[in-house]
Amino acid sequence: MNFGQSIIEALETMNGNKLRSGLTILGIVIGVGAVIAMLAVGQGAQDTITGAISGIGTNLVFVTSGNDILNVRNPKPLTLGDAQAIADPYSAPDVLAVAPIIQGRNDVTAGGQTMSVSVTGTTPEYFILQNYALIEGEFLTQDNLQGNASAAVIGPGVADKLFGRRNGVVGETIRISGQPFRIVGLLESKGGGTFGSQDNQVIIPFTTAQTRLIHRSVLNEVDQLYVQAANAKAVPAATDEIKQILRQRHRTPVGVDDFTVFSQADFLSIATTVTGVFTIFLGGIAGISLLVGGIGIMNIMLVSVTERTREIGLRKALGARKRDILVQFLIESSMLSLIGGIIGILLGWFLGFIVGRIAAATGNPFNPAISVDAILLATLFSAAVGLFFGIYPANRAASLEPVEALRYE
Amino acid sequence: MTSDCVICAEDLMKVYQMGQVEVNALAGVSINIERGEVVAIMGPSGSGKSTLMNILGCLDLPSSGKYILDGEAVETLNDDQLANIRNRKVGFIFQSFNLLSRTTALGNVELPLRYAGKISNRKERARAALDSVGLGDRISHRPTELSGGQQQRVAIARALVNNPAIIMADEPTGNLDSKVGKEILELLLGLNRDKGTTLIIVTHDPTIAAQTQRIIHLRDGLIEEKQ
């Protein structure tokens, strides 16, 4: 029997029962739409998170005090001395640069505007490590550092809020917790980061921060060390060297480090795992609705087979083979799910778009990404659902005895 | 058995299992029908008429006995081969027409051709068949838009579109009034005259049976033949 003709016939049959076919298709539309939208949201979240992490650079290593896995008593804080030891090219040949970080949150004021921003005290190396670019002015210098200078490099978000412009702010004065600082540089926008937007920050010399703004209990204590390895491949070697140096300096027994060394790759793999699980979880829940839609198809097809028993008997009397009847009903159920699948893709795309819009409106821009994979997956899955849930009814139709079927009232 | 017999059936038995009881619907029927014959099968209800027709039409297989239809030994065939025989050698006409209600007259007549495999001039052949039953101007009407007589004409066109060796009509005029019934019977007999199609009519109506060449009376699954 001609395949194209069968499809036309299936469409005619569906057209004959518009409401019923429509509701059955709706089940699949919702299922496929949900799967597409959820996968898109998951993928979008993953892209945003991994994008932010990739933004920090592939050869960066972070060192913090304390141990996340083992319980260590009285961990020694990291100090400037540790930073200098790691920067020593003889004991750590794979380390290119080290930047100590000390961070706090302070009110910044200028021209009557106030905002609370993250203030970072660090060394000039920090700018190289972070790959910052400037709109105007210059980065902090070694002179700023040694002279406890009241100099600040500000992010574009701060400039927007305090001055309402992104040019000519160098030379202006801002007050950080009431103390005046002169702006020496304005950073280019980098977008959102792992720990909030990098655009809303102020960077000042480490020495100035330590003595005047961000007080720590131990002399020369730092919150974090940013370490740049010679290249991405040298990260494991650099990590080992850092651990060696710090174990020696902190005099910790083997295996109970009182510090944690973390690379961007570690962040990335954790984030990918988390968002992957998240995506599978969302997709799985959406998949359940697709399954329910499939059961709807099976239900309707069974009703249809019962209703059309006489027709099946007649077709068999006219020479239809078992296979012809089977194909006819399978085409019908597949058409139901395929049409549902196509509309569902559009719905899913639309839902993803709406989610993206809502995210943008609430200030967390992220793009739900509808991948070709997701579309293929949903289409194939919906067609498979139609086939799978169509097999039983179709088989039932095909195995009817012609005599019995013709006699059926 | 002459070589010209289109239906050669020998000692056909059909046993149905109805729960615990075995019912002998056919208790050994031998029947020879020659090419071009017009035969009526009569008998009270429960006499095995329908069972015999189902078996002769290859809708059902006998429990035992031999049956050769147009040179093919039917009892050895599988389901698909039976479907093929029904498609090529048998045309069915039913009391209740059995047309597909959503399909046009042309589509209904085309149906057997579609199950026959690749046929290029399907539409033309279906149209010609409708022409030959006098419905050439009704090809795109649906069954609900046709009268009973016209619907049965569509069914006849459908039965003869594949040029079958025999046409089996089960009470073809049962749902029609006597005037239209007469026209339908005339049409069937005309097919026999013009094309030499073998015709088997199952009927209750003695006036219809009287117009055939031979009447086979069935009673309790056995033949009481009268010439």
XYZ file of C-alpha atoms in Angstrom, chain A:
409
model
C 0.000 0.000 0.000
C 1.213 3.427 -0.962
C 2.913 5.282 1.906
C 1.920 8.816 0.919
C -1.660 7.698 0.462
C -1.591 6.186 3.961
C -0.443 9.477 5.454
C -3.239 11.367 3.678
C -5.711 8.784 4.921
C -4.396 9.082 8.479
C -4.763 12.850 8.301
C -8.323 12.444 6.990
C -9.182 10.151 9.874
C -7.678 12.607 12.368
C -9.603 15.406 10.685
C -12.807 13.416 11.098
C -12.327 13.489 14.868
C -10.941 16.968 15.328
C -11.529 17.438 19.048
C -10.275 14.005 19.978
C -7.168 14.250 17.801
C -6.555 17.788 19.038
C -6.630 16.781 22.698
C -4.382 13.796 22.052
C -1.919 16.017 20.215
C -2.094 18.533 23.060
C -0.759 15.890 25.448
C 2.296 15.441 23.252
C 2.648 19.191 22.674
C 2.876 19.798 26.411
C 5.283 16.904 26.881
C 7.655 17.884 24.092
C 7.330 21.585 24.903
C 8.246 20.920 28.523
C 11.248 18.781 27.556
C 12.552 21.371 25.085
C 12.027 24.278 27.479
C 13.623 22.488 30.429
C 16.628 21.325 28.429
C 17.000 24.862 27.064
C 16.870 26.377 30.546
C 19.350 23.803 31.844
C 21.676 24.359 28.903
C 21.374 28.121 29.292
C 22.240 27.896 32.983
C 25.204 25.690 32.191
C 26.436 28.066 29.484
C 26.144 31.046 31.810
C 27.925 29.359 34.702
C 30.713 27.730 32.711
C 31.111 30.923 30.696
C 31.635 32.868 33.897
C 34.156 30.344 35.166
C 36.015 30.203 31.856
C 36.224 33.999 32.069
C 38.648 33.731 34.995
C 41.331 32.129 32.843
C 42.475 28.571 32.361
C 45.826 28.876 34.120
C 44.649 30.356 37.392
C 45.004 28.638 40.731
C 43.285 29.852 43.900
C 44.646 29.299 47.369
C 42.494 29.781 50.460
C 43.000 29.081 54.115
C 41.320 26.109 55.730
C 40.413 22.682 54.377
C 36.999 21.916 52.885
C 37.316 18.158 53.148
C 39.294 17.400 56.320
C 38.713 18.965 59.677
C 41.849 20.905 60.586
C 42.242 22.571 63.929
C 43.502 26.156 64.060
C 44.358 26.570 60.399
C 47.035 29.172 59.930
C 45.898 32.106 57.809
C 47.657 32.819 54.541
C 50.028 35.757 54.695
C 51.991 38.021 52.429
C 54.992 35.894 53.333
C 53.275 32.869 51.791
C 52.617 34.895 48.655
C 56.246 35.909 48.393
C 57.421 32.328 48.934
C 55.185 31.046 46.150
C 56.369 33.831 43.864
C 59.959 32.644 44.305
C 60.918 31.193 40.894
C 63.426 28.748 42.415
C 61.011 26.940 44.720
C 58.044 27.216 42.347
C 59.284 27.299 38.741
C 55.832 26.723 37.256
C 54.346 29.785 38.939
C 54.354 32.926 36.849
C 52.786 35.435 39.196
C 51.047 35.658 42.555
C 48.506 38.213 43.703
C 47.400 38.359 47.330
C 43.806 39.410 47.828
C 42.070 40.990 50.729
C 38.438 41.717 50.263
C 35.683 43.604 52.033
C 32.415 45.325 51.372
C 32.368 49.086 51.830
C 30.186 52.055 51.060
C 31.565 54.137 48.238
C 30.404 57.722 47.855
C 30.811 60.364 45.183
C 28.720 63.348 44.222
C 25.977 62.487 46.707
C 25.575 58.938 45.359
C 26.368 55.994 47.612
C 26.700 52.324 46.759
C 27.935 49.288 48.583
C 30.616 47.546 46.562
C 33.235 44.895 46.921
C 36.584 46.487 47.679
C 39.651 44.455 46.829
C 43.111 45.177 48.132
C 45.772 43.616 45.957
C 49.019 44.048 44.028
C 49.593 45.134 40.400
C 49.975 41.474 39.338
C 46.274 41.038 39.964
C 45.396 42.973 36.804
C 47.508 40.721 34.626
C 46.100 37.620 36.288
C 42.527 38.752 35.778
C 43.113 39.855 32.214
C 41.541 43.220 32.917
C 41.390 45.862 30.232
C 40.975 49.591 30.841
C 38.648 52.137 29.322
C 40.907 54.903 30.580
C 43.684 55.635 33.054
C 46.106 52.991 34.274
C 46.302 50.053 36.641
C 47.727 50.302 40.157
C 51.508 50.515 40.133
C 54.288 49.209 42.321
C 54.704 52.822 43.527
C 51.054 52.945 44.630
C 51.629 49.759 46.571
C 54.822 50.838 48.280
C 53.538 54.338 49.040
C 50.228 53.241 50.632
C 48.653 55.428 47.961
C 44.991 56.408 48.093
C 44.534 55.303 44.519
C 41.617 53.255 43.199
C 40.699 51.465 39.981
C 36.941 51.222 39.621
C 34.636 48.976 37.615
C 32.309 50.416 34.958
C 29.242 49.621 37.091
C 30.576 51.882 39.820
C 31.265 54.666 37.308
C 27.707 54.312 35.945
C 26.169 54.567 39.373
C 28.316 57.291 40.891
C 29.049 59.481 37.871
C 26.537 58.387 35.267
C 29.266 58.234 32.607
C 32.203 56.108 31.529
C 34.638 58.767 30.462
C 36.595 61.410 32.261
C 36.204 59.794 35.655
C 39.944 59.358 36.108
C 41.152 62.034 38.487
C 37.809 62.238 40.276
C 37.703 61.513 43.971
C 35.566 58.904 45.654
C 35.160 58.197 49.326
C 35.469 54.598 50.481
C 34.018 54.328 54.001
C 34.556 58.042 54.256
C 38.207 58.086 53.194
C 39.090 59.892 49.980
C 40.620 57.946 47.086
C 41.664 59.269 43.695
C 40.506 57.256 40.685
C 43.480 56.206 38.547
C 41.791 53.750 36.188
C 38.438 52.613 34.858
C 37.999 48.926 33.989
C 36.250 47.644 30.898
C 33.064 45.684 31.441
C 33.559 41.957 32.050
C 29.976 41.002 32.833
C 28.810 38.713 35.590
C 31.320 36.645 37.507
C 31.246 33.633 39.787
C 30.944 35.784 42.852
C 28.705 38.526 41.528
C 29.338 41.099 38.851
C 32.964 42.058 38.374
C 31.776 45.410 37.103
C 30.729 46.582 40.550
C 34.060 46.628 42.314
C 36.791 48.920 43.473
C 40.446 47.853 43.542
C 42.981 49.580 45.782
C 46.593 48.832 46.765
C 46.987 45.935 49.188
C 48.975 47.991 51.652
C 46.371 50.743 51.756
C 43.530 48.277 52.237
C 45.376 46.462 55.002
C 46.188 49.527 57.009
C 43.140 51.676 56.466
C 40.066 49.733 55.363
C 40.068 45.977 55.742
C 41.509 44.901 59.055
C 42.557 41.314 59.752
C 43.707 39.813 63.044
C 47.088 38.508 61.914
C 49.807 40.763 60.522
C 49.913 40.723 56.735
C 47.011 38.268 56.565
C 45.457 37.734 53.132
C 42.113 36.221 52.264
C 43.140 34.498 49.092
C 46.070 34.037 46.783
C 45.569 34.219 43.049
C 48.337 32.299 41.378
C 49.021 32.232 37.673
C 50.689 29.089 36.332
C 53.100 29.411 33.424
C 50.429 27.942 31.148
C 47.318 25.761 31.329
C 49.401 22.564 31.203
C 51.571 23.679 34.106
C 48.576 23.997 36.452
C 48.997 20.545 38.125
C 52.745 21.101 38.624
C 52.143 24.590 40.006
C 49.490 23.190 42.349
C 51.969 20.656 43.705
C 54.663 23.280 44.199
C 52.246 25.576 46.051
C 51.225 22.712 48.339
C 54.852 21.838 49.068
C 55.738 25.403 49.972
C 52.695 25.973 52.147
C 53.083 22.633 54.002
C 56.633 23.615 54.838
C 55.748 27.127 55.906
C 52.682 26.104 57.934
C 54.468 23.046 59.349
C 51.488 20.827 58.872
C 51.768 17.032 59.035
C 51.422 15.150 55.770
C 47.820 14.802 54.585
C 46.261 17.465 56.803
C 46.783 20.639 54.835
C 45.334 23.742 56.481
C 44.819 25.368 53.101
C 42.965 24.570 49.884
C 44.319 24.851 46.362
C 41.747 25.065 43.651
C 42.089 25.522 39.906
C 39.641 26.813 37.352
C 39.408 23.321 35.877
C 38.176 22.078 39.269
C 35.517 24.781 39.347
C 34.534 24.022 35.795
C 34.169 20.293 36.294
C 32.108 20.769 39.456
C 29.867 23.351 37.796
C 29.414 21.178 34.711
C 28.515 18.191 36.852
C 26.046 20.182 38.922
C 24.325 21.832 35.982
C 24.348 18.544 34.060
C 22.512 16.818 36.891
C 20.188 19.806 37.076
C 19.432 19.544 33.336
C 18.825 15.806 33.500
C 16.564 16.311 36.484
C 14.494 18.993 34.738
C 14.383 17.014 31.491
C 13.381 13.889 33.380
C 10.439 15.599 35.030
C 9.390 17.003 31.663
C 9.847 13.542 30.161
C 7.179 12.207 32.494
C 4.615 14.496 30.877
C 5.703 13.193 27.485
C 5.114 9.680 28.758
C 1.633 10.665 29.918
C 1.009 12.113 26.453
C 2.077 8.808 24.949
C -0.382 6.912 27.122
C -3.040 9.335 25.832
C -2.168 8.304 22.287
C -2.420 4.636 23.177
C -5.790 5.192 24.813
C -7.215 7.014 21.801
C -5.825 4.495 19.362
C -7.435 1.639 21.310
C -10.772 3.453 21.183
C -10.245 4.028 17.493
C -9.515 0.354 16.832
C -12.684 -0.709 18.620
C -14.748 1.871 16.776
C -13.406 0.870 13.414
C -13.528 -2.892 13.823
C -15.946 -3.210 10.892
C -13.765 -1.006 8.741
C -10.772 -3.196 9.560
C -12.810 -6.290 8.647
C -13.837 -4.707 5.372
C -10.283 -3.733 4.511
C -9.184 -7.273 5.159
C -12.000 -8.617 2.981
C -10.793 -6.327 0.219
C -7.309 -7.752 0.433
C -5.486 -5.792 3.140
C -2.741 -7.875 4.690
C -1.939 -7.853 8.384
C 0.969 -5.565 7.655
C -1.208 -3.039 5.792
C -3.503 -2.628 8.799
C -0.540 -2.460 11.173
C 1.130 0.248 9.100
C -2.114 2.200 8.794
C -2.598 2.432 12.551
C 1.085 3.032 13.266
C 1.129 5.900 10.786
C -1.913 7.336 12.469
C -0.382 7.228 15.964
C 2.974 8.499 14.681
C 1.268 11.377 12.897
C -0.462 12.328 16.143
C 2.806 12.416 18.041
C 4.823 13.957 15.217
C 2.412 16.868 14.815
C 2.392 17.195 18.599
C 6.193 17.119 18.549
C 6.512 19.881 15.976
C 4.054 22.154 17.769
C 5.758 21.204 21.037
C 9.142 22.357 19.749
C 7.629 25.739 18.934
C 5.997 25.871 22.367
C 9.248 24.880 24.064
C 11.153 27.504 22.132
C 8.541 30.069 23.154
C 8.703 29.006 26.825
C 12.493 29.210 26.755
C 12.249 32.673 25.255
C 9.832 33.757 28.011
C 12.129 32.363 30.727
C 15.029 34.255 29.146
C 12.980 37.432 29.149
C 11.962 36.999 32.781
C 15.598 36.358 33.714
C 16.691 39.467 31.840
C 13.943 41.541 33.475
C 15.058 40.450 36.948
C 18.660 41.370 36.189
C 20.168 37.906 35.742
C 20.667 37.811 32.002
C 20.941 34.291 30.720
C 20.057 32.746 27.405
C 18.086 29.511 27.325
C 19.904 27.670 24.563
C 17.770 25.467 22.337
C 20.283 23.136 20.822
C 19.757 21.142 17.648
C 20.416 18.106 19.832
C 17.442 18.933 22.033
C 15.165 19.401 19.017
C 16.328 16.152 17.433
C 16.000 14.354 20.745
C 12.476 15.634 21.335
C 11.336 14.900 17.774
C 12.775 11.410 17.776
C 11.474 10.759 21.252
C 7.965 11.906 20.385
C 7.926 9.837 17.195
C 9.194 6.895 19.224
C 6.458 7.506 21.801
C 3.870 7.460 18.993
C 5.294 4.271 17.562
C 5.722 2.556 20.902
C 2.274 3.392 22.211
C 0.790 2.748 18.770
C 2.187 -0.758 18.459
C -0.198 -2.423 20.855
C -3.418 -0.938 19.388
C -2.176 -1.403 15.818
C -1.258 -4.995 16.496
C -4.655 -5.558 17.997
C -6.283 -4.134 14.872
C -4.088 -6.175 12.554
C -4.806 -9.457 14.316
C -8.588 -9.129 14.081
C -10.176 -12.031 12.194
C -11.901 -10.648 9.103
C -15.061 -12.691 9.694
C -15.343 -11.599 13.316
C -14.560 -7.995 12.477
C -17.138 -7.809 9.700
C -19.796 -9.204 12.001
C -18.979 -6.643 14.733
C -21.728 -4.146 15.457
